[in-house]
PDB file of C-alpha atoms in Angstrom:
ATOM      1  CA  UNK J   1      18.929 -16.566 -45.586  1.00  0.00           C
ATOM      2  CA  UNK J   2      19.447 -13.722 -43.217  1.00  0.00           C
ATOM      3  CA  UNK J   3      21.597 -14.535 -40.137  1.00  0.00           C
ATOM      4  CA  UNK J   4      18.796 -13.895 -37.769  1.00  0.00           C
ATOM      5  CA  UNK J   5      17.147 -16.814 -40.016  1.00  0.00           C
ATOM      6  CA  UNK J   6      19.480 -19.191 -38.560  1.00  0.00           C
ATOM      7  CA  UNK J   7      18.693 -22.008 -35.786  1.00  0.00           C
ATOM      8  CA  UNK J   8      19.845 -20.737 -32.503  1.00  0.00           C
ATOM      9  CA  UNK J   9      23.233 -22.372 -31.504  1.00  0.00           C
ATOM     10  CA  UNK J  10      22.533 -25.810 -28.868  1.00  0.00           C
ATOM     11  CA  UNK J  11      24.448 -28.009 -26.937  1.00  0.00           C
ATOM     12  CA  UNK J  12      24.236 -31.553 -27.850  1.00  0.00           C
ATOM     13  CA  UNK J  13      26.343 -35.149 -27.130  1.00  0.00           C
ATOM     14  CA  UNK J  14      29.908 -35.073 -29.325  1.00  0.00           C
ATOM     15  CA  UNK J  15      29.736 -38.700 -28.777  1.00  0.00           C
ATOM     16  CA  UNK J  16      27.359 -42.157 -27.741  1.00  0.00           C
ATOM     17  CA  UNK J  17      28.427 -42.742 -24.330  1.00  0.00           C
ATOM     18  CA  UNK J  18      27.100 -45.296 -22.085  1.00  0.00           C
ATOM     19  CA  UNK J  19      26.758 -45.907 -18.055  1.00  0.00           C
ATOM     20  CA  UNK J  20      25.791 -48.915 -16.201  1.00  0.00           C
ATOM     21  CA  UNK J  21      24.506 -49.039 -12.808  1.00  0.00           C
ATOM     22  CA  UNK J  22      22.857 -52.041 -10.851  1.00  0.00           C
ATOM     23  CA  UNK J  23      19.717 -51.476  -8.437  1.00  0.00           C
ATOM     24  CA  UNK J  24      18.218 -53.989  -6.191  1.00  0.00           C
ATOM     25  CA  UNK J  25      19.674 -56.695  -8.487  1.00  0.00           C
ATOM     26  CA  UNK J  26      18.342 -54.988 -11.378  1.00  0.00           C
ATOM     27  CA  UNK J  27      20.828 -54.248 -14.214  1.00  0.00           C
ATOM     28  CA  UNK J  28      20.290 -50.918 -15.739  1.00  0.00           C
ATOM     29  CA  UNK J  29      22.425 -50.441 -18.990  1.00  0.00           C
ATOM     30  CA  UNK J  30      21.896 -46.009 -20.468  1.00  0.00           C
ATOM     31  CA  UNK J  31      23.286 -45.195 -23.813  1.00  0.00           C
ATOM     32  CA  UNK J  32      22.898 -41.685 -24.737  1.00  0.00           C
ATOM     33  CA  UNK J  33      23.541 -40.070 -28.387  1.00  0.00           C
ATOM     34  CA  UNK J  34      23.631 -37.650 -30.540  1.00  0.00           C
ATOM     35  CA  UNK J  35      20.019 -37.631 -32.904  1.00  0.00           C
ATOM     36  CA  UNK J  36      19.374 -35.534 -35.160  1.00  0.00           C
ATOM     37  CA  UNK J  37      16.140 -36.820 -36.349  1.00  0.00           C
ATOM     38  CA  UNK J  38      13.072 -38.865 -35.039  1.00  0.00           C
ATOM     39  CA  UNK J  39      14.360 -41.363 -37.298  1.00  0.00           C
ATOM     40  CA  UNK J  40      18.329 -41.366 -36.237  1.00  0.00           C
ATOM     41  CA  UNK J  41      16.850 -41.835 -32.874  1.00  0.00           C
ATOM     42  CA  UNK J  42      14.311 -44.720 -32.779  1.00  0.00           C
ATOM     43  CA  UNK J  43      17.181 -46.397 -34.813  1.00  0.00           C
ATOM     44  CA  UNK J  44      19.369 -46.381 -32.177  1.00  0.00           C
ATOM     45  CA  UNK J  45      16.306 -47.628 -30.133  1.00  0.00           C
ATOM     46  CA  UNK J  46      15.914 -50.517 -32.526  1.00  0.00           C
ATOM     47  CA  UNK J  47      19.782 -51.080 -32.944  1.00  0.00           C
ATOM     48  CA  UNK J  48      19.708 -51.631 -29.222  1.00  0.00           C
ATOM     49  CA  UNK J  49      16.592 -54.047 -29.107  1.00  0.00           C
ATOM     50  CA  UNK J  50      18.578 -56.423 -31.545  1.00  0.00           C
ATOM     51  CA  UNK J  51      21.382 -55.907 -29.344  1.00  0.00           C
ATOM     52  CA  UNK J  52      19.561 -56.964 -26.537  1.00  0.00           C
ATOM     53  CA  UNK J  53      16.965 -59.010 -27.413  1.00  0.00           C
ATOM     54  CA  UNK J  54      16.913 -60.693 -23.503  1.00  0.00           C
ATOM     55  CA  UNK J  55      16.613 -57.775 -21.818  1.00  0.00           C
ATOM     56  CA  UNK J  56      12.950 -56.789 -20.039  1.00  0.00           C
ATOM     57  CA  UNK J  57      12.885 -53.206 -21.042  1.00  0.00           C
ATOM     58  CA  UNK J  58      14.339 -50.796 -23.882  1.00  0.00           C
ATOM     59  CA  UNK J  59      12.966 -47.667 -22.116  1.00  0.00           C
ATOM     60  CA  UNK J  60      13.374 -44.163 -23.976  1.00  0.00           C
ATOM     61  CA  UNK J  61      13.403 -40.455 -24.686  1.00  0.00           C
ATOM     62  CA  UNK J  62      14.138 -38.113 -27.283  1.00  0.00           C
ATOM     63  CA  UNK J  63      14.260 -34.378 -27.645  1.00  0.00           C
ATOM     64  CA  UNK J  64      15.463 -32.362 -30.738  1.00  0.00           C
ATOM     65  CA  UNK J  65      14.524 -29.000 -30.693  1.00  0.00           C
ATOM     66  CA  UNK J  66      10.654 -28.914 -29.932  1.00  0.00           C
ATOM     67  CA  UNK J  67       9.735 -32.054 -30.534  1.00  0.00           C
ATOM     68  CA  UNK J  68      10.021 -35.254 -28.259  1.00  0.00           C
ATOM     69  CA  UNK J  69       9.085 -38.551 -27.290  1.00  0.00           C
ATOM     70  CA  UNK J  70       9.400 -41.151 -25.040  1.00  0.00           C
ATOM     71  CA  UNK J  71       8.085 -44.901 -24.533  1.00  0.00           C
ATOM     72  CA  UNK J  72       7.936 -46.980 -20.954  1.00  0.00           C
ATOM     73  CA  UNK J  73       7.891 -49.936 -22.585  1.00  0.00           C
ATOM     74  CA  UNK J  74       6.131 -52.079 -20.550  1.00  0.00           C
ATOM     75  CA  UNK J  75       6.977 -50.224 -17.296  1.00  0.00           C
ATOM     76  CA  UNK J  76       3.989 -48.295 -15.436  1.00  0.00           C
ATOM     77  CA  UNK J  77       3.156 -45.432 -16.991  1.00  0.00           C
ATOM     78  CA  UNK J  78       5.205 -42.373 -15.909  1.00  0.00           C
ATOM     79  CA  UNK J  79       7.646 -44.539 -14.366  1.00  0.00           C
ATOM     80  CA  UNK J  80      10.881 -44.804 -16.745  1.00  0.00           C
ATOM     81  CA  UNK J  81      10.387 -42.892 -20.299  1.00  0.00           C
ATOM     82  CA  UNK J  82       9.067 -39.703 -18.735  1.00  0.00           C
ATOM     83  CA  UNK J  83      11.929 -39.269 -16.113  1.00  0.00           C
ATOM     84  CA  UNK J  84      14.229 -40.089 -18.874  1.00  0.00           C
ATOM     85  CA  UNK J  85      13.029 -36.917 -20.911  1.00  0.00           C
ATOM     86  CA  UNK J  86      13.489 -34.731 -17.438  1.00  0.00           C
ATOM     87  CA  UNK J  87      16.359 -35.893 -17.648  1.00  0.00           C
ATOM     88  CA  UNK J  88      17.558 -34.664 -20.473  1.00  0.00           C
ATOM     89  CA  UNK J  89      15.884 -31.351 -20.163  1.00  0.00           C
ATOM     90  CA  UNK J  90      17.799 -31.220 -17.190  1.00  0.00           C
ATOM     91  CA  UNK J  91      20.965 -31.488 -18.750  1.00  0.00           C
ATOM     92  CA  UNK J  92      20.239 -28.906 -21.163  1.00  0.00           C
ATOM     93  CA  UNK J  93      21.229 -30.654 -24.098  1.00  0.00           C
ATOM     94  CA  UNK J  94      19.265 -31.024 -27.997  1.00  0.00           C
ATOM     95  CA  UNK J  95      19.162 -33.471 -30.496  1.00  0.00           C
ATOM     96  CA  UNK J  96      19.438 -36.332 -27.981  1.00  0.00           C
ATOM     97  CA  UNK J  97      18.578 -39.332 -27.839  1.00  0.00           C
ATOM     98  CA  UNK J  98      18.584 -41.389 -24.553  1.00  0.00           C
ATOM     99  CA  UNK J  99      17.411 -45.752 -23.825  1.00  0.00           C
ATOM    100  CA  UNK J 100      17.825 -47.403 -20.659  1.00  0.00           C
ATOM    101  CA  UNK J 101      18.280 -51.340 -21.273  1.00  0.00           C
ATOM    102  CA  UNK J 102      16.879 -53.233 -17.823  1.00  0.00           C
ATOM    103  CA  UNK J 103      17.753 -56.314 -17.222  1.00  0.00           C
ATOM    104  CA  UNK J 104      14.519 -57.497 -14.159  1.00  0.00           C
ATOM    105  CA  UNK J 105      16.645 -58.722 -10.934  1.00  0.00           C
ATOM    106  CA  UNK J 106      13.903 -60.310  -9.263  1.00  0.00           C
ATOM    107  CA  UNK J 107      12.854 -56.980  -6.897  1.00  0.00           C
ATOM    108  CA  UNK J 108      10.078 -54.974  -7.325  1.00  0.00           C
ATOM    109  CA  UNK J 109      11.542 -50.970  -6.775  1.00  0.00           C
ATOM    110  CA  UNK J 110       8.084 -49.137  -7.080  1.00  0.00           C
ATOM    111  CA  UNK J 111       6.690 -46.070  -8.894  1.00  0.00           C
ATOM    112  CA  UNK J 112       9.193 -44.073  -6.677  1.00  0.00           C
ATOM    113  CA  UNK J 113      11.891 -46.075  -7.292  1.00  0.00           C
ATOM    114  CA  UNK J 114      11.478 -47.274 -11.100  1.00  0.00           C
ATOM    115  CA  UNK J 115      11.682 -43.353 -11.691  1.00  0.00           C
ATOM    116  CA  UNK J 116      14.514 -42.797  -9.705  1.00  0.00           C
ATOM    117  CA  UNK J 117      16.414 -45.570 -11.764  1.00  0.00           C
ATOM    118  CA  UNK J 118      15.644 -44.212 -15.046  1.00  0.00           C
ATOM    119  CA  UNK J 119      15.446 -40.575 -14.582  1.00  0.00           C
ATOM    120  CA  UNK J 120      19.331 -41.022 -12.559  1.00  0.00           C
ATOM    121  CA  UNK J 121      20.509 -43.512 -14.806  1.00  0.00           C
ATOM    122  CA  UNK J 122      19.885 -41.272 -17.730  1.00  0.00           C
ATOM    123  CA  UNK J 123      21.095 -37.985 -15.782  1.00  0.00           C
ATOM    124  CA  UNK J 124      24.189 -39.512 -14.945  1.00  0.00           C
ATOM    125  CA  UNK J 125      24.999 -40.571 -18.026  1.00  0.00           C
ATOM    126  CA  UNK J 126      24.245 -37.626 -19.930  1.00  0.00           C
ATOM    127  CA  UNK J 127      26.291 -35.355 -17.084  1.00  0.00           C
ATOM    128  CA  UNK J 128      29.393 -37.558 -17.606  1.00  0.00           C
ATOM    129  CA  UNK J 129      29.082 -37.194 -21.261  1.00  0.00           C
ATOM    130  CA  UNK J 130      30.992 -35.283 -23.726  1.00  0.00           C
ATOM    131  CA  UNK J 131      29.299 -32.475 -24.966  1.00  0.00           C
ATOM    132  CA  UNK J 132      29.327 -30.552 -28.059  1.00  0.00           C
ATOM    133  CA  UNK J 133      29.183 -26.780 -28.698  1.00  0.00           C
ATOM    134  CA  UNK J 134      26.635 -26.572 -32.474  1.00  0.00           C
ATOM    135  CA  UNK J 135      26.531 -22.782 -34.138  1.00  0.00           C
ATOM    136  CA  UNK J 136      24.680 -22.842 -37.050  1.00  0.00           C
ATOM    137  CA  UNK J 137      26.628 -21.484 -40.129  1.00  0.00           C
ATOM    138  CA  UNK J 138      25.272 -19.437 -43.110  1.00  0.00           C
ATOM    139  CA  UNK J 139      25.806 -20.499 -46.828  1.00  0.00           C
ATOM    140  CA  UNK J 140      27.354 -17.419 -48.665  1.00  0.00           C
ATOM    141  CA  UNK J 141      27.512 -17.983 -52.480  1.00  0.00           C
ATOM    142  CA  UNK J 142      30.965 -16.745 -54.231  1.00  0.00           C
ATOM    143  CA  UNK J 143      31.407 -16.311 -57.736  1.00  0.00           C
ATOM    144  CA  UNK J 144      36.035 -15.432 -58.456  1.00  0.00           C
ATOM    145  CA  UNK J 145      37.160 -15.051 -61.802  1.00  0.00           C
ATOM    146  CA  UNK J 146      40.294 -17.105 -62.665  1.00  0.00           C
ATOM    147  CA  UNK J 147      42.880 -14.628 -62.540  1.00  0.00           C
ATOM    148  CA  UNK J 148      41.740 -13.927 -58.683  1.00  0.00           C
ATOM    149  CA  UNK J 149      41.527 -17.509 -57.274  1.00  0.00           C
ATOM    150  CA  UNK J 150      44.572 -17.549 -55.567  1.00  0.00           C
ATOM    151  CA  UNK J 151      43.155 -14.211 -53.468  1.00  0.00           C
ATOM    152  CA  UNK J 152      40.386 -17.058 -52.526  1.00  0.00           C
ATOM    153  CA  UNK J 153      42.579 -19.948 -51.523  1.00  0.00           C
ATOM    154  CA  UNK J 154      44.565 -17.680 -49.775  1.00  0.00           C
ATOM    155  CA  UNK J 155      41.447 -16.408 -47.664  1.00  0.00           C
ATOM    156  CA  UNK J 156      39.580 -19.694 -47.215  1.00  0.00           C
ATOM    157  CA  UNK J 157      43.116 -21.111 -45.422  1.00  0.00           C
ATOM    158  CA  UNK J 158      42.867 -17.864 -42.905  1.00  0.00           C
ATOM    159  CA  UNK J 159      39.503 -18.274 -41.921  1.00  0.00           C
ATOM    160  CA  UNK J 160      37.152 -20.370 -39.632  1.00  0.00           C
ATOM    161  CA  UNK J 161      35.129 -21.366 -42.866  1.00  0.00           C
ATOM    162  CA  UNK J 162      33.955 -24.593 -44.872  1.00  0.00           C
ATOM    163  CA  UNK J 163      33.558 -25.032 -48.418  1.00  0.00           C
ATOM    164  CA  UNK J 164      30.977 -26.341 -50.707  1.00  0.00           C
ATOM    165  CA  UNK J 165      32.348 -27.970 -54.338  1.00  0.00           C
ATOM    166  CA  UNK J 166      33.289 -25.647 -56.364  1.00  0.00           C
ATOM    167  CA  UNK J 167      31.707 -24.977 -59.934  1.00  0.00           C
ATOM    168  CA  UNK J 168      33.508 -23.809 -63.241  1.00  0.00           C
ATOM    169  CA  UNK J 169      31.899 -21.290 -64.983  1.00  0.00           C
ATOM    170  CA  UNK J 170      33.007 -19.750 -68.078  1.00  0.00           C
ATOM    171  CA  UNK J 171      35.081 -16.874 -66.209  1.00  0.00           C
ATOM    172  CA  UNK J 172      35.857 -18.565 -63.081  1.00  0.00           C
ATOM    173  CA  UNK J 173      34.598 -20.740 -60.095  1.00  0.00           C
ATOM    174  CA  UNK J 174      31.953 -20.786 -58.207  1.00  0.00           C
ATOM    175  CA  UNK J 175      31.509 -21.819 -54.252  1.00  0.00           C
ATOM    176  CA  UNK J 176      29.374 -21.831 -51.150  1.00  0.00           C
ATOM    177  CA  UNK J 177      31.645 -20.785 -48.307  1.00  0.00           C
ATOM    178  CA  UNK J 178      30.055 -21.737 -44.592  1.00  0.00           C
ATOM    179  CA  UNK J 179      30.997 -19.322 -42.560  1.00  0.00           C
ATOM    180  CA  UNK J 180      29.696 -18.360 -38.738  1.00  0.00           C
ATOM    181  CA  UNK J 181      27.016 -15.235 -38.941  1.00  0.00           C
ATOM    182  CA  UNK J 182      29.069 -13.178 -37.069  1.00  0.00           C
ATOM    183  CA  UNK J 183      31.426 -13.391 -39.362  1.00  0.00           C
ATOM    184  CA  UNK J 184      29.899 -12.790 -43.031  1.00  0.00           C
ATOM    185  CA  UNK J 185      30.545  -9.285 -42.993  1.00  0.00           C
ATOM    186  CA  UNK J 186      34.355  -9.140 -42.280  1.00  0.00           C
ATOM    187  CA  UNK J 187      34.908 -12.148 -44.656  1.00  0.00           C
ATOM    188  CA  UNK J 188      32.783  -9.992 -47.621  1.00  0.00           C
ATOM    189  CA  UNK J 189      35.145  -6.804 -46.726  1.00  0.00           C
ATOM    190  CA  UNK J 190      38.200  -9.281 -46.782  1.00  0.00           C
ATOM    191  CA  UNK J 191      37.392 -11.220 -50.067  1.00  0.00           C
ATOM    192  CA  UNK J 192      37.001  -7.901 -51.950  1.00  0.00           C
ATOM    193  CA  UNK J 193      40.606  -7.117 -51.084  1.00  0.00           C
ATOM    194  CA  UNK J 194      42.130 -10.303 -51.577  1.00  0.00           C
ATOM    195  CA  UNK J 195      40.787 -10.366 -55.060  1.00  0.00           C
ATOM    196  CA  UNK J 196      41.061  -6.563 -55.714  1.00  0.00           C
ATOM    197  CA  UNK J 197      37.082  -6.125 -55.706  1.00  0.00           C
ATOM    198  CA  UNK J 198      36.458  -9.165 -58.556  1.00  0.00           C
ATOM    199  CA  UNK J 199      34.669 -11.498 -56.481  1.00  0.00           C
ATOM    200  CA  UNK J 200      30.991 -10.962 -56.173  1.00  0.00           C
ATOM    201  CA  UNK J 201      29.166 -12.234 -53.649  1.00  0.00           C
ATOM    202  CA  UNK J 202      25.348 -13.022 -52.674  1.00  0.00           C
ATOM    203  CA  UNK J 203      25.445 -10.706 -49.700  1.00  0.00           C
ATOM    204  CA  UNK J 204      25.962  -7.275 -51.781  1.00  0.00           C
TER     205      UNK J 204
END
């Protein structure tokens, strides 16, 4: 995979975090997290239904990347899961995944209102939240022979990288290395030096 393959870097939650706020007697619990699938995030949707079974709505809104959804959950249409997603297009954060627990106080707020609620509730939360900085890394395959290895180890502990498991072959070891794209040609030029030119790797 080329570097200009790569997903573009986004900014996303490092964390769940969760604000409360209470509005014309209404209680109005937001948790906002991290999702990095439709699935992570109606999971936390149904994690927070069991944990709240009393509660009158679980209203909600995802967005990774270009797809999203959102549910009012028995609030008038366009009135709570639609100001959520504004919300957190707003905030210009990915791979989110925002519900807003209401407990009903007794007062009517409105169409006006109800979206005020939600679409601030989940604002605030997400603007208070700790946020998370994701560059996409590319997979470089490296092949050392034994008698270089310690050229490798030596390199991987300078560098910004991660490492796959390594596999023995018959004249060595073999690894993906994770490395930002920036940075794939530098490391190549570097790992031929370390290991005097015996590594071989799947950018050449």
């Amino acid at each position: 995979m080329a570097p200009t393959d790569l997903p573009a870097p986004f900014t996303t939650l490092a964390g769940p975090h969760r604000t409360d706020a209470v509005i014309e007697n209404s209680e109005f619990l937001t948790f906002a997290d991290r999702a990095d699938t439709p699935g992570d995030a109606l999971a936390q949707l149904s994690a927070l239904r069991a944990r709240y079974p009393d509660a009158t709505h679980h209203c909600w809104a995802y967005r990774i990347g270009g797809a999203y959804r959102f549910g009012d959950d028995g609030e008038p249409g366009g009135t709570a899961g639609a100001p959520i997603l504004r919300a957190i297009e707003g905030q210009g954060v990915d791979r989110v995944m925002v519900v807003v627990v209401r407990f009903y106080g007794g007062v009517k707020l409105g169409a006006g209102g109800l979206a005020r609620a939600y679409g601030g509730g989940a604002a605030e939360c997400l603007r208070t939240a700790a946020r998370l900085e994701v560059r996409p890394r590319r997979t470089v395959r490296v092949a050392v022979p034994f008698d270089a290895l310690s050229g490798l180890y030596h390199l991987l502990g300078t560098w910004d990288v991660t490492r796959g498991e390594e596999t023995y072959t018959a004249i060595g070891v073999e690894l993906d290395v994770h490395l930002y794209p920036e940075d794939t040609g530098a490391f190549a030029a570097a790992l031929r030096d370390a290991t005097r030119g015996a590594a071989v790797t799947d950018l050449e």
